[in-house]
PDB file of C-alpha atoms in Angstrom:
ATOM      1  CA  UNK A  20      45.960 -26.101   1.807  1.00  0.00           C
ATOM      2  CA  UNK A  21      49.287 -24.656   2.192  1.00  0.00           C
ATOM      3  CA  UNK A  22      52.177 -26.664   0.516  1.00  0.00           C
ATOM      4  CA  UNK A  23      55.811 -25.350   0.465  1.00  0.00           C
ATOM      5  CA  UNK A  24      57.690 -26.386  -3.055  1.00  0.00           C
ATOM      6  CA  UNK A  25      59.563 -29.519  -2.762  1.00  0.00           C
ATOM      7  CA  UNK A  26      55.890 -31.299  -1.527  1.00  0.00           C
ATOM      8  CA  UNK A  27      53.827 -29.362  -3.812  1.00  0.00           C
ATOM      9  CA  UNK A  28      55.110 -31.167  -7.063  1.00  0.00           C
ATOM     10  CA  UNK A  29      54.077 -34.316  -5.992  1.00  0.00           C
ATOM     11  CA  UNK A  30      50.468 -33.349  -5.391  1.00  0.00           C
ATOM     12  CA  UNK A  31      47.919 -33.804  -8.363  1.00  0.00           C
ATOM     13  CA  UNK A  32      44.405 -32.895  -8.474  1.00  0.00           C
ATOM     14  CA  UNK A  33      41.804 -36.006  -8.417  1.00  0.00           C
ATOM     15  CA  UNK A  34      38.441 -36.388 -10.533  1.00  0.00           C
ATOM     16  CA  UNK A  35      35.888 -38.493  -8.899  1.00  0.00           C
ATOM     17  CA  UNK A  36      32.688 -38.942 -10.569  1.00  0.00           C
ATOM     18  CA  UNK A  37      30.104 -40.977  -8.514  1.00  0.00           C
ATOM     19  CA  UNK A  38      26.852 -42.856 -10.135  1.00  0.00           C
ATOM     20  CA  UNK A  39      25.035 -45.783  -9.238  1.00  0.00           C
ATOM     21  CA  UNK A  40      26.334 -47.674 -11.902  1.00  0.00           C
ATOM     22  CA  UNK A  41      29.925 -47.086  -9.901  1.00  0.00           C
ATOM     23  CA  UNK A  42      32.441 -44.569  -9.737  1.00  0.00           C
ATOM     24  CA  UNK A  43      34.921 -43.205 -11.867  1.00  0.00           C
ATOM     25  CA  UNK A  44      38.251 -41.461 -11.302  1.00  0.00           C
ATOM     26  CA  UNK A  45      41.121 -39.875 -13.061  1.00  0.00           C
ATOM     27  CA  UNK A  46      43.996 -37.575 -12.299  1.00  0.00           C
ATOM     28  CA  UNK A  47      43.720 -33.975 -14.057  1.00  0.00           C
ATOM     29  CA  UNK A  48      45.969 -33.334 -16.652  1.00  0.00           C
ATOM     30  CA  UNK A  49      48.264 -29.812 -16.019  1.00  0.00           C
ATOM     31  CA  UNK A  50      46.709 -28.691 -19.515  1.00  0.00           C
ATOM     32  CA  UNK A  51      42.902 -28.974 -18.963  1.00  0.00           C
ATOM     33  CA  UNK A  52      41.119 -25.976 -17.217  1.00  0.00           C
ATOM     34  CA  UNK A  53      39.367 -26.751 -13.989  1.00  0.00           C
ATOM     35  CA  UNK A  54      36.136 -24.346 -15.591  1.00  0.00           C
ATOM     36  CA  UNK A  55      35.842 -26.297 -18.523  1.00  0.00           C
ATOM     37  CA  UNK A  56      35.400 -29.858 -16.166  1.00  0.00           C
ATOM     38  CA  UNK A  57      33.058 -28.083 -13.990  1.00  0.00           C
ATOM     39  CA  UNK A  58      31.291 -27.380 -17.196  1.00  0.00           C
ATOM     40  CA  UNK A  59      30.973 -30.468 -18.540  1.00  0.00           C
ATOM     41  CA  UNK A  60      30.264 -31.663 -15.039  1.00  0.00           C
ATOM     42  CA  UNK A  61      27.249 -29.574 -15.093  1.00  0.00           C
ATOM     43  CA  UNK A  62      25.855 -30.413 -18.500  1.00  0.00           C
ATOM     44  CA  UNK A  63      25.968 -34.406 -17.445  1.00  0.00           C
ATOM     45  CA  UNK A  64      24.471 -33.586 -14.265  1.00  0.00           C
ATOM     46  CA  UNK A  65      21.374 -32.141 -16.284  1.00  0.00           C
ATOM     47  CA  UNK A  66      21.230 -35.018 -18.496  1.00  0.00           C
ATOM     48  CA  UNK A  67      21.174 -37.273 -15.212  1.00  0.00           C
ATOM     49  CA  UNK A  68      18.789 -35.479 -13.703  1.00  0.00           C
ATOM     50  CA  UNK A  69      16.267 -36.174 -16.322  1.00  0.00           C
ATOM     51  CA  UNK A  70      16.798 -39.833 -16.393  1.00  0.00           C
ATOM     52  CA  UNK A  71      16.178 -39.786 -12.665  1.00  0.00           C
ATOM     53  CA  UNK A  72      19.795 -40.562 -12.216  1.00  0.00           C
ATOM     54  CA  UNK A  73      22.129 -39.226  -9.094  1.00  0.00           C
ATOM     55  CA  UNK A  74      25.549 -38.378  -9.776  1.00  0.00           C
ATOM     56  CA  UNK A  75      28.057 -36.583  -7.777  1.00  0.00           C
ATOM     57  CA  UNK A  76      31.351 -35.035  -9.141  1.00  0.00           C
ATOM     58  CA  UNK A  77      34.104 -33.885  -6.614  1.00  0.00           C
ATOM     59  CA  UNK A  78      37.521 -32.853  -6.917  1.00  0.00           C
ATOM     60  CA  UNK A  79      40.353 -33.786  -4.705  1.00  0.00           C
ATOM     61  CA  UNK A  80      43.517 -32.971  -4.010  1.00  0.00           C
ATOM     62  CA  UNK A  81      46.019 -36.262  -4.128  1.00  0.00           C
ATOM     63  CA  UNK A  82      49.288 -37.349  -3.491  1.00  0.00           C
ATOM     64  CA  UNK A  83      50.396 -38.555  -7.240  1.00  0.00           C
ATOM     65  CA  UNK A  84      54.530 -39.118  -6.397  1.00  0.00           C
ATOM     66  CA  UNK A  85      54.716 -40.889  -2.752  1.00  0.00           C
ATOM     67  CA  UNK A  86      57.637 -39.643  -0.742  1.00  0.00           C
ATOM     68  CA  UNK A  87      59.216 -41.160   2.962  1.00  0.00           C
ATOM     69  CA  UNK A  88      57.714 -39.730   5.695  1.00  0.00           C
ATOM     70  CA  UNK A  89      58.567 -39.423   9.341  1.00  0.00           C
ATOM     71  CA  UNK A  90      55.453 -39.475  12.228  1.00  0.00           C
ATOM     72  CA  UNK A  91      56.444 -36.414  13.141  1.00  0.00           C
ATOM     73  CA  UNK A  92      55.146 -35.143  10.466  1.00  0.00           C
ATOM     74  CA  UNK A  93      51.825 -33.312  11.268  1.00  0.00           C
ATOM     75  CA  UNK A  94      51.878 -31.429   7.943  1.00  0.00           C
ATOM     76  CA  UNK A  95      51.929 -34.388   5.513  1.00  0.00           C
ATOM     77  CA  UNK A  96      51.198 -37.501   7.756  1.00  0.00           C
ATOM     78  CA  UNK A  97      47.023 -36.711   8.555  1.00  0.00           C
ATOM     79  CA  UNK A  98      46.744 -36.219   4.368  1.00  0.00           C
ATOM     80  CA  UNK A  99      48.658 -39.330   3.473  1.00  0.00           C
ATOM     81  CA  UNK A 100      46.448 -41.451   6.025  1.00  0.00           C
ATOM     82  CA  UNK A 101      42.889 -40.239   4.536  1.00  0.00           C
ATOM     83  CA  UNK A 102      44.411 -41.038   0.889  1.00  0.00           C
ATOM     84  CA  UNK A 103      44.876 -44.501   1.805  1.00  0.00           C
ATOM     85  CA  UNK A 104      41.587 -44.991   3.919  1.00  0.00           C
ATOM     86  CA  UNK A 105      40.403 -43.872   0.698  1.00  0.00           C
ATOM     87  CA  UNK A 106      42.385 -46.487  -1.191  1.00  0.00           C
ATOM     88  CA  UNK A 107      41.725 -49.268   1.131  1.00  0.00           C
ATOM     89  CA  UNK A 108      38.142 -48.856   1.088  1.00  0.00           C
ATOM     90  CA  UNK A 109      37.791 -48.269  -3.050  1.00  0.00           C
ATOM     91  CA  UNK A 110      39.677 -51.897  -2.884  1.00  0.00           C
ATOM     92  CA  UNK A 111      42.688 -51.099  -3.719  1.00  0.00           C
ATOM     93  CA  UNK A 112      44.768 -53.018  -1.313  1.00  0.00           C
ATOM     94  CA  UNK A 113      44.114 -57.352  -1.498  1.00  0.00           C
ATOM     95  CA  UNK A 114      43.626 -57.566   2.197  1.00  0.00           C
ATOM     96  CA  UNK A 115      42.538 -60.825   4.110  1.00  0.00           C
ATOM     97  CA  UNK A 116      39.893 -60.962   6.743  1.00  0.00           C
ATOM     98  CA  UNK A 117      42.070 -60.203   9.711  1.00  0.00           C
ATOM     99  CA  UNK A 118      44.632 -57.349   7.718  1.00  0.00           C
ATOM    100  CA  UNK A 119      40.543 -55.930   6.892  1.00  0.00           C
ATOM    101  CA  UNK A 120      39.949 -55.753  10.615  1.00  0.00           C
ATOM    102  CA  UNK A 121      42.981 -54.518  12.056  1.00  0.00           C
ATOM    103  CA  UNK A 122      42.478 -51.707   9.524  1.00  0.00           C
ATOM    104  CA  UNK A 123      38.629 -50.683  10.218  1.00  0.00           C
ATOM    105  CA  UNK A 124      39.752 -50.800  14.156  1.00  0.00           C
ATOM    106  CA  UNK A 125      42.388 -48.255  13.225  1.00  0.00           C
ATOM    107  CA  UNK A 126      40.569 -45.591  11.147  1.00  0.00           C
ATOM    108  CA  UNK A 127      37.515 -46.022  13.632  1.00  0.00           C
ATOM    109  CA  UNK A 128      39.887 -45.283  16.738  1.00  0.00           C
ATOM    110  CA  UNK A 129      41.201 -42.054  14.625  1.00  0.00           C
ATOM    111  CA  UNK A 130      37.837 -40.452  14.592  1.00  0.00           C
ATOM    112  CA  UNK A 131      36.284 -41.562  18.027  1.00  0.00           C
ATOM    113  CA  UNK A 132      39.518 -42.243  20.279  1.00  0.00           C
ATOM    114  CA  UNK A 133      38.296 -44.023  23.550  1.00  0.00           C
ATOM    115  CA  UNK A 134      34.459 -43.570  22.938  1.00  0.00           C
ATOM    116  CA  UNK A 135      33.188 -46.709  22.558  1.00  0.00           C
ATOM    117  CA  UNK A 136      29.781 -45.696  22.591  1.00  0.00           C
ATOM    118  CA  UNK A 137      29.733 -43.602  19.558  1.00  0.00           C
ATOM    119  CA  UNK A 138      32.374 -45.363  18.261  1.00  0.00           C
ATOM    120  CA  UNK A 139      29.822 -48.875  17.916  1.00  0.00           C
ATOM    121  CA  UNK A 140      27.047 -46.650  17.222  1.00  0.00           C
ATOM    122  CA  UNK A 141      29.082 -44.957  14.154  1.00  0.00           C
ATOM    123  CA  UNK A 142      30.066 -48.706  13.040  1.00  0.00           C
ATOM    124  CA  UNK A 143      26.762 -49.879  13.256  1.00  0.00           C
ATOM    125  CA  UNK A 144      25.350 -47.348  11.146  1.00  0.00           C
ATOM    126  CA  UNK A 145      28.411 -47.074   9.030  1.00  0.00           C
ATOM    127  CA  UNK A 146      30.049 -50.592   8.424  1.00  0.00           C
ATOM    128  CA  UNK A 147      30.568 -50.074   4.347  1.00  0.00           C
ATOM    129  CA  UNK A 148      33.083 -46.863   5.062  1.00  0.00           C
ATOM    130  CA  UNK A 149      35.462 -49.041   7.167  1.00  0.00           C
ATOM    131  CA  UNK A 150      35.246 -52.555   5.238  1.00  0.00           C
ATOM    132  CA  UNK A 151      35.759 -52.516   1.122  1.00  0.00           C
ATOM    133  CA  UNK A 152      32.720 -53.445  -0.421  1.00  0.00           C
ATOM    134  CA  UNK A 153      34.008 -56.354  -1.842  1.00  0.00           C
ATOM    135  CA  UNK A 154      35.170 -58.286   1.482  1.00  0.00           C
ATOM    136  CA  UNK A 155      31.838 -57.478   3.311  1.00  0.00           C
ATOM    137  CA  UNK A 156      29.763 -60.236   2.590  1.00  0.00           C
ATOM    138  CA  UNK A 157      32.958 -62.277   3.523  1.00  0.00           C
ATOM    139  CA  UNK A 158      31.384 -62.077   7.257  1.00  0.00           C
ATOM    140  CA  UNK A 159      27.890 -61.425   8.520  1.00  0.00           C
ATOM    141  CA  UNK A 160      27.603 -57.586   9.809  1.00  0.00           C
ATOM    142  CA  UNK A 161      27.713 -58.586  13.737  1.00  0.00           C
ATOM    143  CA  UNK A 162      30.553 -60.341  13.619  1.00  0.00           C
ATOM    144  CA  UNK A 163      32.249 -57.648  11.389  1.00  0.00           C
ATOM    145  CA  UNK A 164      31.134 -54.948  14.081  1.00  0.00           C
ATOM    146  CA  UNK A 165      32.403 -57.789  17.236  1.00  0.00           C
ATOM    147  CA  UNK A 166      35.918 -57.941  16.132  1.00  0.00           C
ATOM    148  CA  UNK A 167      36.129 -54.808  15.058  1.00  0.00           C
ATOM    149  CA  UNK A 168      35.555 -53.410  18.345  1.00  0.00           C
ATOM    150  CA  UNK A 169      37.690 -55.957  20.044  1.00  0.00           C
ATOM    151  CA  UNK A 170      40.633 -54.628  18.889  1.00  0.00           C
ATOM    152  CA  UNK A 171      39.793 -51.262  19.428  1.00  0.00           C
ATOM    153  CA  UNK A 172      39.114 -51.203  23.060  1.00  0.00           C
ATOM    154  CA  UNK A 173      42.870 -52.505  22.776  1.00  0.00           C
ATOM    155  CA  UNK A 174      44.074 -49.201  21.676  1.00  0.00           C
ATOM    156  CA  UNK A 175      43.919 -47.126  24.967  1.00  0.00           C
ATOM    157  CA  UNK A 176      46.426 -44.807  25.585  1.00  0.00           C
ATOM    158  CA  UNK A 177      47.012 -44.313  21.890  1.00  0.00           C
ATOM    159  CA  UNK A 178      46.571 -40.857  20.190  1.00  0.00           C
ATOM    160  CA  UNK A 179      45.102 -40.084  16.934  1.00  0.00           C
ATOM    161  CA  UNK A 180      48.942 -39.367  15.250  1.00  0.00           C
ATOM    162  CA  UNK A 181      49.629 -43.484  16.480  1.00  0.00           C
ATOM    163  CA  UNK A 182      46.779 -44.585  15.238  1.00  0.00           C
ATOM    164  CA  UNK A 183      47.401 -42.992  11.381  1.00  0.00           C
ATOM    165  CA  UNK A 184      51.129 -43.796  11.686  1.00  0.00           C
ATOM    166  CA  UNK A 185      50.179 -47.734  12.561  1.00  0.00           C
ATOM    167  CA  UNK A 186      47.639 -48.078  10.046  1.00  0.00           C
ATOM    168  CA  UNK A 187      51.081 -47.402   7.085  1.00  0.00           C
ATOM    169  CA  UNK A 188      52.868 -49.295   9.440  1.00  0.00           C
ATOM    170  CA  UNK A 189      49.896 -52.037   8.365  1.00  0.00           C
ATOM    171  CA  UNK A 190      50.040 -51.124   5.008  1.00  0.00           C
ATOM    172  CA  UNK A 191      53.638 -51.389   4.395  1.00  0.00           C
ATOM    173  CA  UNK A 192      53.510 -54.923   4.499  1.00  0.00           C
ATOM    174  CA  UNK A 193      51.457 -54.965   1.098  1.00  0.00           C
ATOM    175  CA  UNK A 194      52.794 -54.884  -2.041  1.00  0.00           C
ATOM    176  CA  UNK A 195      50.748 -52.095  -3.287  1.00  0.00           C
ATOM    177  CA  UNK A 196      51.598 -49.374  -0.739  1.00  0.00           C
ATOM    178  CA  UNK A 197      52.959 -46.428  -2.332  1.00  0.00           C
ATOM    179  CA  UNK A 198      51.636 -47.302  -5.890  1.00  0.00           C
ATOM    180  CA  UNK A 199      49.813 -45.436  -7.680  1.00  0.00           C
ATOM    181  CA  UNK A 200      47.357 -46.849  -9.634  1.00  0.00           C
ATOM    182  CA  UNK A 201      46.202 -46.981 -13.293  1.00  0.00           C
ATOM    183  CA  UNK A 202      43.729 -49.314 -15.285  1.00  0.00           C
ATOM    184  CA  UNK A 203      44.766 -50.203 -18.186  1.00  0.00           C
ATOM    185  CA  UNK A 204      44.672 -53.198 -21.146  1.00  0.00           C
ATOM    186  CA  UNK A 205      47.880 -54.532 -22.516  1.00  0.00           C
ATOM    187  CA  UNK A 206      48.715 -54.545 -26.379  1.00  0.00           C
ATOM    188  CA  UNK A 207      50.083 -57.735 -27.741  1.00  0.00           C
ATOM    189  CA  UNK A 208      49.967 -56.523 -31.024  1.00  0.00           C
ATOM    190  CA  UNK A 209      52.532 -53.767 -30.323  1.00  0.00           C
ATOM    191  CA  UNK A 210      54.589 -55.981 -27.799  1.00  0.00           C
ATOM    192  CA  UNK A 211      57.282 -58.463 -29.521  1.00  0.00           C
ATOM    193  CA  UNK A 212      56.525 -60.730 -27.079  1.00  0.00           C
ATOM    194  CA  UNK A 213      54.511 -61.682 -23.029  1.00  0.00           C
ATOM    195  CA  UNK A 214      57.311 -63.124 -21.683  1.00  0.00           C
ATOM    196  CA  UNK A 215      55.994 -62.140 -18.459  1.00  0.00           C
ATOM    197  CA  UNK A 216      52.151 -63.228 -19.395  1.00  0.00           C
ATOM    198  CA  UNK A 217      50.449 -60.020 -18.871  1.00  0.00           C
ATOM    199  CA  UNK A 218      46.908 -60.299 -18.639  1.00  0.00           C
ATOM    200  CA  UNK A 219      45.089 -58.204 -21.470  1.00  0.00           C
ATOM    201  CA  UNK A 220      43.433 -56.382 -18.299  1.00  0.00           C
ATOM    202  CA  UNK A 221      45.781 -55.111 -16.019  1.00  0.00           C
ATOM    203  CA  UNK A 222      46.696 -52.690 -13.517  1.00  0.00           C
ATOM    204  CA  UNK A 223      50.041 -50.320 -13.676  1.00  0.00           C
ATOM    205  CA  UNK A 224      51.378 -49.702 -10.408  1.00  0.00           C
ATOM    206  CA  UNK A 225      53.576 -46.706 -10.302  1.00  0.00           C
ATOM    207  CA  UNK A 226      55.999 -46.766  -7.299  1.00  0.00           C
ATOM    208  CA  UNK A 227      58.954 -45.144  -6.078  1.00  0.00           C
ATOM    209  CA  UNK A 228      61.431 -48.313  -7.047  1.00  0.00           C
ATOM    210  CA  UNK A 229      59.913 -48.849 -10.080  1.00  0.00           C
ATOM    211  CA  UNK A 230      56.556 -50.224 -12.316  1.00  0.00           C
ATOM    212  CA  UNK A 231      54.403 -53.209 -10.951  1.00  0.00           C
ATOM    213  CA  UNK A 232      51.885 -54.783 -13.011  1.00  0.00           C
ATOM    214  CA  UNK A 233      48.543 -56.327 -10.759  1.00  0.00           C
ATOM    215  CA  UNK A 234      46.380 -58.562 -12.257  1.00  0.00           C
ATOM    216  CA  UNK A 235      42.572 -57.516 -12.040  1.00  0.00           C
ATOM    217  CA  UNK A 236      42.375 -59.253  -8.724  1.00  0.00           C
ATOM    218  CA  UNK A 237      45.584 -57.017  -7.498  1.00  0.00           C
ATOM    219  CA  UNK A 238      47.902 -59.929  -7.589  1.00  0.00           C
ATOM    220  CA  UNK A 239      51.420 -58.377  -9.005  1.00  0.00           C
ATOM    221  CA  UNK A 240      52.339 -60.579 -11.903  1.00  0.00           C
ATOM    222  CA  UNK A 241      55.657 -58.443 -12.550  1.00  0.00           C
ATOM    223  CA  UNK A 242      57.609 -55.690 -11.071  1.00  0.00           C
ATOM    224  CA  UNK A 243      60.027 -53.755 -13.000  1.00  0.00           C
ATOM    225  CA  UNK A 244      62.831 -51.755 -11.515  1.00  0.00           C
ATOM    226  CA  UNK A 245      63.339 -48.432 -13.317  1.00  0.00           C
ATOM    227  CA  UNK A 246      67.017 -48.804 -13.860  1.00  0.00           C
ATOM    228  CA  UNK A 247      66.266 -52.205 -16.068  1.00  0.00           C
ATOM    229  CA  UNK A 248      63.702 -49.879 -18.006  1.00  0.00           C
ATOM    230  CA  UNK A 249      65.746 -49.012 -21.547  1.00  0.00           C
ATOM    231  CA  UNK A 250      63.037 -46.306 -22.339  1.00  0.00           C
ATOM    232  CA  UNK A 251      59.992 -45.802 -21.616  1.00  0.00           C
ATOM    233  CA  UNK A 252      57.269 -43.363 -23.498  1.00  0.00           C
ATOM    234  CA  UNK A 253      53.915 -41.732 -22.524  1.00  0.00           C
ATOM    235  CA  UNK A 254      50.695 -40.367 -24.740  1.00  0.00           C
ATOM    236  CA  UNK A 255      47.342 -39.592 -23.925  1.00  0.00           C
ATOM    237  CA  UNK A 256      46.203 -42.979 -23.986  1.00  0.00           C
ATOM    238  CA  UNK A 257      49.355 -44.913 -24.253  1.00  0.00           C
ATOM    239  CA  UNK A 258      51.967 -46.220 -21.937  1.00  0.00           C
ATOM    240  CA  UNK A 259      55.110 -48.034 -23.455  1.00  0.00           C
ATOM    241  CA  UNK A 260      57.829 -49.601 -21.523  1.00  0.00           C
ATOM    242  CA  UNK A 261      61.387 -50.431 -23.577  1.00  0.00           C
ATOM    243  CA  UNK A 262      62.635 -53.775 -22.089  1.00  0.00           C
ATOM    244  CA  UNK A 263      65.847 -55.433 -22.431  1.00  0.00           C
ATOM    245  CA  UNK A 264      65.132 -59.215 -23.974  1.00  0.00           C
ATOM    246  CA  UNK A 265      66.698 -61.042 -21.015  1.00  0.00           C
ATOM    247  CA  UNK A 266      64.479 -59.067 -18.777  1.00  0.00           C
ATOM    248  CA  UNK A 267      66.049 -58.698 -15.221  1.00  0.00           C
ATOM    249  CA  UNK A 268      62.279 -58.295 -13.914  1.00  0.00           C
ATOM    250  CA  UNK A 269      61.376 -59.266 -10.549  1.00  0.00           C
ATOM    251  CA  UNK A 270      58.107 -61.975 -10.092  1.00  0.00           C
TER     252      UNK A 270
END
């Protein structure tokens, strides 16, 4: 991966551990040596191993601060699509039955184009890559795999570049596009006061307008616009925001 300077700050690289009690993730801190985690990667594995457990480490390489793009833009465009297939499908968009659809059509036209064939075939075989695990049992599998192909045999005439640009064109809609995501639990006892009733376990959403806090269920129960933010301060397991009292937040 070649990056010139301007795009290269806003790239991070991406821990993802993967068991089957679930997966974990993190970004990697500038300060901690890539040897050392491939170390300690190793020694779990071996523990693991003897308990007869699988578990699967990977690094990737992620976009951390989200920038406009244009479709023109073969560079950037092709690695900011796969990052948010990614997203989509870890469940990090609240998407209805329909948005769910519309998205799984897209990202299956992207790999097969007009091969309908292979393109069933691949969905048949492969439903829990396109659909978040989550909304799955929302249909059963056929009719899933029915509408799914539906609206992809209404894609023809559409190249791979239109088929990642419309699927941000889908996403853009939702208010988590462009965040980047942290879990985290809020601290009453070092807040003065929950004004804006955050739930204990939240999500930080770090955007390029400003902070959004989700709910567990990825409902945004506040969004903060950086130039209300007094002051703000980070540590390694801290993340405090300085409000003004009459809080110009938007809900």
């Amino acid at each position: 991966v070649c990056l010139d300077d301007q795009n290269s700050m806003n790239y991070c690289l991406y821990e993802i551990c993967t068991k089957r009690s679930g997966t974990e993730e993190r970004f990697i801190d500038d300060s901690e040596r890539v040897c050392d985690i491939i170390s300690v990667w190793k020694s779990e594995m071996d523990k693991d191993l003897q308990k007869k457990i699988d578990s699967f480490f990977q690094f990737f390489f992620r976009i951390l601060i989200f920038t406009p793009i244009e479709k023109d833009d073969e560079e950037i465009l092709p690695r900011i699509y796969n990052q948010y297939v990614y997203d989509v499908n870890a469940g990090r968009f609240p998407l209805n039955t329909e948005k769910a659809i519309t998205l799984a059509s897209l990202q299956l036209f992207n790999l097969f184009v007009d091969d309908n064939a292979r393109a069933k075939q691949n969905l048949e075989e492969n439903l829990n890559l396109y659909i978040p695990k989550k909304k799955l049992e929302l249909l059963p599998k056929e009719d899933w795999i029915r509408r799914i192909m539906i609206k992809f045999s209404q894609y023809e005439g559409v190249s791979r570049t239109d088929a990642q640009w419309n699927y941000l064109e889908e996403l853009k809609e939702i208010h988590t596009y462009e965040t980047t995501q942290f879990n985290a639990k809020y601290n009453q006892k070092k807040s003065s006061v929950n004004e804006d009733n955050i739930p204990e376990k939240c999500i930080i959403g770090l955007k390029p307008d400003g902070v959004s806090i989700l709910d567990e269920e990825l409902n945004q129960v506040v969004f903060y616009q950086y130039e209300i933010i007094i002051n703000w301060g980070i540590s390694k397991d801290q993340f405090i925001l300085c409000m003004p009292t009459d809080t110009a937040a938007i809900k």
